[in-house]
GROMACS .gro file of C-alpha atoms in nm:
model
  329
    1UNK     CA    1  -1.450  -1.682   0.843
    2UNK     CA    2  -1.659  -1.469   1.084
    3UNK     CA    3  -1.778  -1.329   0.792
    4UNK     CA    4  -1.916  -1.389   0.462
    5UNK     CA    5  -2.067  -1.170   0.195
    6UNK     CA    6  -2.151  -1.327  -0.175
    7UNK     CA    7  -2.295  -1.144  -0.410
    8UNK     CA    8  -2.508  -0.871  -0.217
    9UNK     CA    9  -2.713  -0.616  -0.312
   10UNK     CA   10  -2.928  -0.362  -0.135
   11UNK     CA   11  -3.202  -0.157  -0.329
   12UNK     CA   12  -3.435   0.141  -0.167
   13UNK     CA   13  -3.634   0.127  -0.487
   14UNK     CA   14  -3.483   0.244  -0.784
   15UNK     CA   15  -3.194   0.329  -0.585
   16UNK     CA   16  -2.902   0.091  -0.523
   17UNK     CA   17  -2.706   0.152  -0.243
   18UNK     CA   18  -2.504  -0.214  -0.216
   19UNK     CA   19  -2.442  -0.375  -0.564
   20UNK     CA   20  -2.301  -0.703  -0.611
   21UNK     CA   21  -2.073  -0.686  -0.271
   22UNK     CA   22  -1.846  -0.991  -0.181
   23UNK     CA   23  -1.640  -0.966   0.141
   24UNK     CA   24  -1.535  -1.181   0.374
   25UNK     CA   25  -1.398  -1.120   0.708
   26UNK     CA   26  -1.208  -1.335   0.949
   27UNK     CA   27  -1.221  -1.403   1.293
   28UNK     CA   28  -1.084  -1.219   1.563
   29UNK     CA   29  -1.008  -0.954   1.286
   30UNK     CA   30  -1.046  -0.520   1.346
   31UNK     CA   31  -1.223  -0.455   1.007
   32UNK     CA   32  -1.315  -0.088   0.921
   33UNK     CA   33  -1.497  -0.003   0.622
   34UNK     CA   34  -1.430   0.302   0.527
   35UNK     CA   35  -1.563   0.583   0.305
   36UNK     CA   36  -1.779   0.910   0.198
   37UNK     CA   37  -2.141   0.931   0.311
   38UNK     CA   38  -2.374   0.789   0.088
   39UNK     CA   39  -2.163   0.501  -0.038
   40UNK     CA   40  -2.306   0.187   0.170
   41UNK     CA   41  -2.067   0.093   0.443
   42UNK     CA   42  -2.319   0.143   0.692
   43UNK     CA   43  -2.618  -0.056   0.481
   44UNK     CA   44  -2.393  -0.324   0.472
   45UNK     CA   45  -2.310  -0.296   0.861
   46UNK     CA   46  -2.666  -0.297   0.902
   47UNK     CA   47  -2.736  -0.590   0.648
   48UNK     CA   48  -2.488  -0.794   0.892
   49UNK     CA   49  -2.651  -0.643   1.208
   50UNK     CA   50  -3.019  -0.816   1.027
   51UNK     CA   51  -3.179  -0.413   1.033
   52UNK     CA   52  -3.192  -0.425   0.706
   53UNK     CA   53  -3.256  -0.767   0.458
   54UNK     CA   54  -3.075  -0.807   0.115
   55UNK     CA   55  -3.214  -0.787  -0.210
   56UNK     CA   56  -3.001  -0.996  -0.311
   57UNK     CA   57  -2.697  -1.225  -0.214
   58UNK     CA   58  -2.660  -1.424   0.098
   59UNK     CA   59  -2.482  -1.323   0.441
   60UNK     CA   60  -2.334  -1.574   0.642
   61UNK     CA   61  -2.186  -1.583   1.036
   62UNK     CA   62  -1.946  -1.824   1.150
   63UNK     CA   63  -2.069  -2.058   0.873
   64UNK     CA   64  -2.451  -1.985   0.920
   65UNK     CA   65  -2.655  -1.875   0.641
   66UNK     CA   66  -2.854  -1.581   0.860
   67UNK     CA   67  -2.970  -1.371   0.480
   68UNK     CA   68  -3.265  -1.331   0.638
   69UNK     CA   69  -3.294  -1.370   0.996
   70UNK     CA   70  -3.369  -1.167   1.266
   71UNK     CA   71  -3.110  -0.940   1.483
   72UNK     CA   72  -3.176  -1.158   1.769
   73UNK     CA   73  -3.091  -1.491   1.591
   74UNK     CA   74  -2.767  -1.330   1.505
   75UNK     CA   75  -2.464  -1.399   1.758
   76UNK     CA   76  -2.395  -1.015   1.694
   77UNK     CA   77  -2.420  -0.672   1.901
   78UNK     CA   78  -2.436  -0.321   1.775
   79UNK     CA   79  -2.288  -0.009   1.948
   80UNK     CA   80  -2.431   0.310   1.763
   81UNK     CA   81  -2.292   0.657   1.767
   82UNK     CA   82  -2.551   0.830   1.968
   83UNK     CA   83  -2.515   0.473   2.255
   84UNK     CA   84  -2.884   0.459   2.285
   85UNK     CA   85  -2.826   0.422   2.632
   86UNK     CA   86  -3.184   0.432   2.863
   87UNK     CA   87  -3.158   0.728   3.072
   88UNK     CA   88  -3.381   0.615   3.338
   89UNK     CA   89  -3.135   0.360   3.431
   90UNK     CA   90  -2.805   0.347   3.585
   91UNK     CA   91  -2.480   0.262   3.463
   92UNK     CA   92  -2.486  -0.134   3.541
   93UNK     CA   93  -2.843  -0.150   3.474
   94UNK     CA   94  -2.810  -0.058   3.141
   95UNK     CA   95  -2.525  -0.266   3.124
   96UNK     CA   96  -2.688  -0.571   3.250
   97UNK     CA   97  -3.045  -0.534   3.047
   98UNK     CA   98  -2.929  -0.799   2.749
   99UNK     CA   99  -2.844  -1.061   3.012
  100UNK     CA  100  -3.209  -0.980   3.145
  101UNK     CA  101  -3.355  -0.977   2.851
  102UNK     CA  102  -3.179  -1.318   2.803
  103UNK     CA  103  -3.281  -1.475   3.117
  104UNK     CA  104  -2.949  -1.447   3.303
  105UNK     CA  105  -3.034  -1.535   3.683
  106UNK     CA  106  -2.991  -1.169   3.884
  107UNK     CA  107  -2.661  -1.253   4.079
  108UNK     CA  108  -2.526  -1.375   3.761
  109UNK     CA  109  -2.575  -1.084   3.526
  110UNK     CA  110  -2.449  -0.837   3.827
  111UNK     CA  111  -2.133  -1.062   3.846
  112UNK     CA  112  -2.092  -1.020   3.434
  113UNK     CA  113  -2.202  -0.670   3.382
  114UNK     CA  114  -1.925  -0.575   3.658
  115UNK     CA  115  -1.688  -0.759   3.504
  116UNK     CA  116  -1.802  -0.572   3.169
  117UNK     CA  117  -1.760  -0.257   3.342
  118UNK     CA  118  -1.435  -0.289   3.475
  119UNK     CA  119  -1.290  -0.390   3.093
  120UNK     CA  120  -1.394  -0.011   2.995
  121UNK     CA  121  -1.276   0.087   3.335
  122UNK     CA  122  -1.589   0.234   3.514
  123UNK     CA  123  -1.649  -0.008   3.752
  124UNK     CA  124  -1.596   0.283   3.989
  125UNK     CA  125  -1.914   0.435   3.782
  126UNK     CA  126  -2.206   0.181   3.821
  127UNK     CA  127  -2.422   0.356   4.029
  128UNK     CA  128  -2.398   0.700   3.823
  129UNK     CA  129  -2.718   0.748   3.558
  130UNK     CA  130  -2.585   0.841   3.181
  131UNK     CA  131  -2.658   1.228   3.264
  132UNK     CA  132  -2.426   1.214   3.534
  133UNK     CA  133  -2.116   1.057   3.264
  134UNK     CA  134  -1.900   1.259   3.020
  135UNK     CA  135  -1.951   1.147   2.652
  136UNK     CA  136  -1.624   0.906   2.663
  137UNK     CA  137  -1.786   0.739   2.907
  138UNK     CA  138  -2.103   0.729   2.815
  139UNK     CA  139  -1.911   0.591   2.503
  140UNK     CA  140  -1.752   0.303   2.715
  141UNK     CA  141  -2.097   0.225   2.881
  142UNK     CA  142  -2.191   0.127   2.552
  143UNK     CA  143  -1.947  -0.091   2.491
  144UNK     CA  144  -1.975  -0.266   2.760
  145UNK     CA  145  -2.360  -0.366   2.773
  146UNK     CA  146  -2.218  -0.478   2.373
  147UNK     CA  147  -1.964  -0.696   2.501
  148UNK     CA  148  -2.128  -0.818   2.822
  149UNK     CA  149  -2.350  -1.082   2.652
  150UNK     CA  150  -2.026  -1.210   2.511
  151UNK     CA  151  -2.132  -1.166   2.100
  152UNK     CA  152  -1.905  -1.328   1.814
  153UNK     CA  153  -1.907  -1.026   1.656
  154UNK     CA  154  -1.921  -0.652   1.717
  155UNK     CA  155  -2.078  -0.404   1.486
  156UNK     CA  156  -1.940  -0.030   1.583
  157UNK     CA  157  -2.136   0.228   1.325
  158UNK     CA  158  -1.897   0.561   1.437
  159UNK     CA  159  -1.905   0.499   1.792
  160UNK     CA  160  -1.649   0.786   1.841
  161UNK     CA  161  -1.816   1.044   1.556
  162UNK     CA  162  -1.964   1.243   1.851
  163UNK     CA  163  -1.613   1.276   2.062
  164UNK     CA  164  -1.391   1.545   2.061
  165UNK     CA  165  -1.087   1.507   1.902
  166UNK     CA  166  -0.839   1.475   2.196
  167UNK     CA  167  -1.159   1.214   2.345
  168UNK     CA  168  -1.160   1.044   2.019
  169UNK     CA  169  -0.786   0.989   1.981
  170UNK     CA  170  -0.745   0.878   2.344
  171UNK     CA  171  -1.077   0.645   2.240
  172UNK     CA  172  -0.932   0.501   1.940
  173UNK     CA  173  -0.611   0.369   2.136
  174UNK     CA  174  -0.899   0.192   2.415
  175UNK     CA  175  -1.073   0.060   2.153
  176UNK     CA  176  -0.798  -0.105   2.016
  177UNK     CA  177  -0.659  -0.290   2.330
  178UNK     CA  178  -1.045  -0.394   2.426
  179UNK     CA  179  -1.044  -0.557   2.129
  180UNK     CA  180  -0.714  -0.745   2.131
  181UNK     CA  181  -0.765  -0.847   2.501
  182UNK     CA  182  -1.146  -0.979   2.405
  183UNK     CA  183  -1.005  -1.141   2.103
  184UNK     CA  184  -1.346  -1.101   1.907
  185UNK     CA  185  -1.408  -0.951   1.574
  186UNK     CA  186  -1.493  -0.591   1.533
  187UNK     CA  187  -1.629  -0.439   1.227
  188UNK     CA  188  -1.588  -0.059   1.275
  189UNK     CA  189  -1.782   0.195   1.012
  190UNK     CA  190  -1.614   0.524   0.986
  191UNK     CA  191  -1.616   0.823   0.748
  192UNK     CA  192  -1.299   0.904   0.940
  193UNK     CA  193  -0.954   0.807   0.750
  194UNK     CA  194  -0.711   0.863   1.027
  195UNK     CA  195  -0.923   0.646   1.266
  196UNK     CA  196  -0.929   0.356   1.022
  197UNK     CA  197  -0.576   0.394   0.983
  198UNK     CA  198  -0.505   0.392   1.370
  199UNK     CA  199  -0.715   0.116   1.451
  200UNK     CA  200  -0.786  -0.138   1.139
  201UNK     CA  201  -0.625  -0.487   1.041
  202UNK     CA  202  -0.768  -0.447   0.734
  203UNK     CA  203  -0.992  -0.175   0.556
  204UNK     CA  204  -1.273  -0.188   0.299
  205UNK     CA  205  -1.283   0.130   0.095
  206UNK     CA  206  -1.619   0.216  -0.004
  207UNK     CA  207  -1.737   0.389  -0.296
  208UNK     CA  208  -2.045   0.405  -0.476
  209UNK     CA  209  -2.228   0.117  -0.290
  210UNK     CA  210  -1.913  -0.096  -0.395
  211UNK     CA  211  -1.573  -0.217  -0.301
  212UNK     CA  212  -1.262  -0.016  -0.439
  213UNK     CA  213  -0.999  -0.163  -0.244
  214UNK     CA  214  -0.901  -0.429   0.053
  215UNK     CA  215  -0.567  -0.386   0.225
  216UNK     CA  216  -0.396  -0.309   0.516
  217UNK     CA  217  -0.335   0.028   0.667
  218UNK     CA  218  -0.020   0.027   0.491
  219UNK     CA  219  -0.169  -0.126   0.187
  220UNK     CA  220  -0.435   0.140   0.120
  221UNK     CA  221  -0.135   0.419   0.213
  222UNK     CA  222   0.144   0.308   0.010
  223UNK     CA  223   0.005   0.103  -0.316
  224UNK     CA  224  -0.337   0.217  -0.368
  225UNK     CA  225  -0.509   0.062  -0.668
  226UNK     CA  226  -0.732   0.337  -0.755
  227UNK     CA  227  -0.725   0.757  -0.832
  228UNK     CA  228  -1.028   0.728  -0.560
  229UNK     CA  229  -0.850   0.530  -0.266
  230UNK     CA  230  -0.536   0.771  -0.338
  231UNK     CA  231  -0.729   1.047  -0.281
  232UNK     CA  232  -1.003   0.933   0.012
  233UNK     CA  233  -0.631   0.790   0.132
  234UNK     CA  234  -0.415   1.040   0.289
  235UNK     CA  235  -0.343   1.365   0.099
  236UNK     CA  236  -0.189   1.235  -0.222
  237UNK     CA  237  -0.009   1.426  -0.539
  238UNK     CA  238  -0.212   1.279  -0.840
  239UNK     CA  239  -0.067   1.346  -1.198
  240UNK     CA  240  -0.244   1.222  -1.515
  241UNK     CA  241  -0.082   1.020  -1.842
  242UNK     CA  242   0.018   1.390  -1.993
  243UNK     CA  243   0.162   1.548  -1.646
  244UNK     CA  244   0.354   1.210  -1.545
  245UNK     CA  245   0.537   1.239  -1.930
  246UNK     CA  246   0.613   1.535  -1.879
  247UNK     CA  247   0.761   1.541  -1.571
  248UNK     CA  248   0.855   1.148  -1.516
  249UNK     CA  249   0.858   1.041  -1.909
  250UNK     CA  250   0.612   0.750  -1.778
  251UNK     CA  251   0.312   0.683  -1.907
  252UNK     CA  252  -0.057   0.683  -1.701
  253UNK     CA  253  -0.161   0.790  -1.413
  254UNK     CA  254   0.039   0.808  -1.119
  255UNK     CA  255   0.037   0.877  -0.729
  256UNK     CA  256   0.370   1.056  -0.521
  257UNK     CA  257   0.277   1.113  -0.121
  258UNK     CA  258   0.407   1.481  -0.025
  259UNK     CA  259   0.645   1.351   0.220
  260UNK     CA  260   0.822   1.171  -0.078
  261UNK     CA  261   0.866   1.502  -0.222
  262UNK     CA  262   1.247   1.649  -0.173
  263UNK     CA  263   1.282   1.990  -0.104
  264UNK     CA  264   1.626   2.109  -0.178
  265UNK     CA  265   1.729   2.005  -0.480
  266UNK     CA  266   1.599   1.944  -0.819
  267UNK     CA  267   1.363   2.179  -1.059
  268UNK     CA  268   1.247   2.504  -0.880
  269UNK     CA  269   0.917   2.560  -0.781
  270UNK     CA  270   0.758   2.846  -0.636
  271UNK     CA  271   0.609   2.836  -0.279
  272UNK     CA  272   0.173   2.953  -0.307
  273UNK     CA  273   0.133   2.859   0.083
  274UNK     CA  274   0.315   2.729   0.377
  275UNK     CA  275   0.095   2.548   0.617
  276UNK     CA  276   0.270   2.480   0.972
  277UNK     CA  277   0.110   2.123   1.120
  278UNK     CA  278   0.354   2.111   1.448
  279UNK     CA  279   0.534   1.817   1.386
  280UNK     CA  280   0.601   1.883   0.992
  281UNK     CA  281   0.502   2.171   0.755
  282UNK     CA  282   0.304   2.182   0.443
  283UNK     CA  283   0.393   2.358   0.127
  284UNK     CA  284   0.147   2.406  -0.162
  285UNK     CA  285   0.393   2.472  -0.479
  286UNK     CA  286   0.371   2.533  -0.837
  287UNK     CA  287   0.602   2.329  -1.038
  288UNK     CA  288   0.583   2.417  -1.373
  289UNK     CA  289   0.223   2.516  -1.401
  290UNK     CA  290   0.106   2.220  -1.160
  291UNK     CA  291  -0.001   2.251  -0.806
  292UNK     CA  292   0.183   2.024  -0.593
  293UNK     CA  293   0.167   1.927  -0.232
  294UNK     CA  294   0.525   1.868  -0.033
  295UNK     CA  295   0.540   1.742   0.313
  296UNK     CA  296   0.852   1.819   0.572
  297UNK     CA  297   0.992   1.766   0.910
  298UNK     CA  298   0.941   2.134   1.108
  299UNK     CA  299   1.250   2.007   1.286
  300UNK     CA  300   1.451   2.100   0.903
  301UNK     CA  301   1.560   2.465   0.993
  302UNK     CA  302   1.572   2.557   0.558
  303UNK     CA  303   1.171   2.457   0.551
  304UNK     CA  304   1.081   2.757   0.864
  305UNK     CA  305   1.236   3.006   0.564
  306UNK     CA  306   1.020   2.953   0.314
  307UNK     CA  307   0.765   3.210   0.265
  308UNK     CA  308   0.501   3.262   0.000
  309UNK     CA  309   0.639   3.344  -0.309
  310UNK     CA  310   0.979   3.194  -0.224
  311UNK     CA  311   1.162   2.970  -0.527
  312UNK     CA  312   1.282   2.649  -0.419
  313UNK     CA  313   1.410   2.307  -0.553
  314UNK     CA  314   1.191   2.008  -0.533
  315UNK     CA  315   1.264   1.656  -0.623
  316UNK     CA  316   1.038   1.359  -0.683
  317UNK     CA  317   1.237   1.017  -0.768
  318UNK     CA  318   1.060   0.841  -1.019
  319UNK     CA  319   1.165   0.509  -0.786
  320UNK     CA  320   0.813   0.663  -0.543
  321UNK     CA  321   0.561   0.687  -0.783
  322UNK     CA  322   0.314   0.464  -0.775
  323UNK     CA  323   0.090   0.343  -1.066
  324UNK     CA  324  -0.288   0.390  -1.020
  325UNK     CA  325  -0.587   0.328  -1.251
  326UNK     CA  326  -0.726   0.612  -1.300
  327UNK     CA  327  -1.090   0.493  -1.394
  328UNK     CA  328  -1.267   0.497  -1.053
  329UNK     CA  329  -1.566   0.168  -1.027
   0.00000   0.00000   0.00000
C-alpha cells in the first residue's frame, strides 16, 4: 500500500476535525477525497503531507511509520491551489529549486527539470517568469517542479479550484494522462464532484471529519450507501420509508437518478420547470404532492414541448431504486 491510515484523529482543541479515520491507498492509484468544506479531506491531505501531526493514530508510506515526521523525511510532494510558485524566478528555475535544494549537480537538475517541463508541455516556456504564463500554465509549472524530484506520492489540494471551467475541464483530462504515463500515486482533494468523477480510481467521501463511503466513480454513482453520498453524488431523487410505500409499496429509504425516470408513460405529473442543459433537459415535476427531478435526452422531440404547467406521464421501475440508509455518520 502507498498508503496507510489506522485509527486517526485530528483535534484543533475541542474541535475534531478527523475522528477515528482508517484508509488505505494503493500504489500507483488516482485517489480523490471528496466532500463539503469543513469536513477534513484536506487535514488529512495535510496529515499525509507531515503539515499537520495526528492526535491520534499512525500514518504510514510505502510501509514506513512517518506519524510524526517531518515533510522532508516524507518521499511526498504537494501542489497547492494558489502553485506557490516564486515570482522572481523563471519557469525552469522554479522548476529545478527541489533538485537544488537537494544537492542535484547544476547540469543534472537542468537535464531533469527540462525533462519535467516537457511532460506538462512547456518546455517551449522555460525562460518565461510566472507573470508572463496564463493560470493553466502556471498550473502545469507546478506540477512539474512536484514531479521533477521524482516523489512516491503526489498530494494535489484543488490544484484546478482557481481555473476556469473550459481550463479546468481541459486540465482534468492532462492530469489524468500525467498520471498514468508517471505511474505514481496521486491523492487529489476536491470539493468538486464532477472532477472526482472524471479523474478518480477510487473516491473517499467525506463528511463530518469521517468516511461515508469508498468506491469507484461508478460505485459512489450507482449504489450509494448513504442519503449523504446520494445527495453530495450527482443530483439524486430521495424518497423516505412513507413516500417509497406509497409510491413503490417498499419499505425505507430509497434513491432513483432522474435519468432513470420515464417520461411518457405511467402516473401524470405536472411540469413546475423545464431546465434546458444542451445535451439533455431537466424537468422539476410534482407527482402526487412530491417534487421530483427527471432527466432526458434534448435529442427526444416530445421533451422540447413541455412547458410549465404541462401534465405528463412519468414512470419509475421499481427494478432502479436503490436502497440507502438513511441515517447519515
Amino acid at each position: 500500500m502507498a498508503i496507510s491510515i489506522k485509527g486517526v484523529t485530528k483535534k484543533f482543541g475541542e474541535f475534531t476535525a478527523v475522528d477515528g479515520l482508517n484508509l488505505e491507498i494503493k500504489s500507483g492509484e488516482f485517489f480523490s477525497m471528496l466532500g463539503p468544506s469543513g469536513s477534513g479531506k484536506t487535514t488529512v491531505l495535510r496529515m499525509i503531507a507531515g503539515f499537520e501531526l495526528p492526535t491520534a493514530g499512525t500514518i504510514s508510506l510505502n510501509g514506513e511509520d512517518v506519524t510524526n515526521k517531518a515533510p522532508f523525511d516524507r518521499d511526498v510532494n504537494t501542489v497547492f491551489q494558489d502553485y506557490a510558485l516564486f515570482p522572481h524566478l523563471n519557469v525552469i528555475d522554479n522548476v529545478e529549486y527541489g533538485l537544488k535544494v537537494r544537492g542535484v549537480h547544476k547540469d543534472e537538475r537542468r537535464k531533469r527539470a527540462m525533462e519535467a517541463l516537457d511532460k506538462v508541455h512547456l518546455a517551449d516556456f522555460a525562460q518565461r517568469k510566472p507573470s508572463q504564463l496564463s493560470g493553466g500554465q502556471r498550473q502545469r509549472v507546478a506540477l512539474a517542479r512536484a514531479i521533477v524530484v521524482e516523489p512516491k506520492i503526489l498530494l494535489l489540494d484543488e490544484p484546478l479550484g482557481a481555473l476556469d471551467l473550459k481550463l479546468r475541464e481541459k486540465m482534468q483530462i492532462e492530469l489524468k494522462q500525467l498520471q498514468r504515463d508517471l505511474g505514481i500515486t496521486f491523492i487529489f482533494v476536491t470539493h468538486d464532484q464532477d472532477e472526482a468523477l472524471t479523474l478518480s480510481d477510487r473516491i473517499a467521501i467525506f463528511n463530518n471529519g469521517k468516511i461515508e463511503q469508498i468506491g469507484t466513480p461508478e460505485e459512489l454513482y450507482e449504489q450509494p450507501a448513504t442519503e449523504f453520498v446520494a445527495r453530495f453524488v450527482g443530483t439524486a431523487n430521495i424518497f423516505d420509508d412513507a413516500q417509497s410505500q406509497l409510491l413503490f409499496g417498499k419499505a425505507g429509504t430509497h434513491l432513483i437518478r432522474p435519468e432513470q425516470i420515464e417520461i411518457g408513460k405511467g402516473k401524470p405529473a405536472t411540469v413546475l420547470e423545464s431546465i434546458y442543459l444542451g445535451s439533455s433537459i431537466r424537468f422539476i415535476l410534482d407527482l402526487d404532492g412530491h417534487q421530483i427531478i427527471a432527466e432526458v435526452s434534448a435529442s427526444d422531440d416530445n421533451a422540447r414541448t413541455y412547458r410549465r404547467g404541462a401534465t405528463v406521464k412519468v414512470n419509475m421501475s421499481p427494478t432502479d431504486l436503490v436502497a440507502l440508509n438513511s441515517k447519515e455518520k
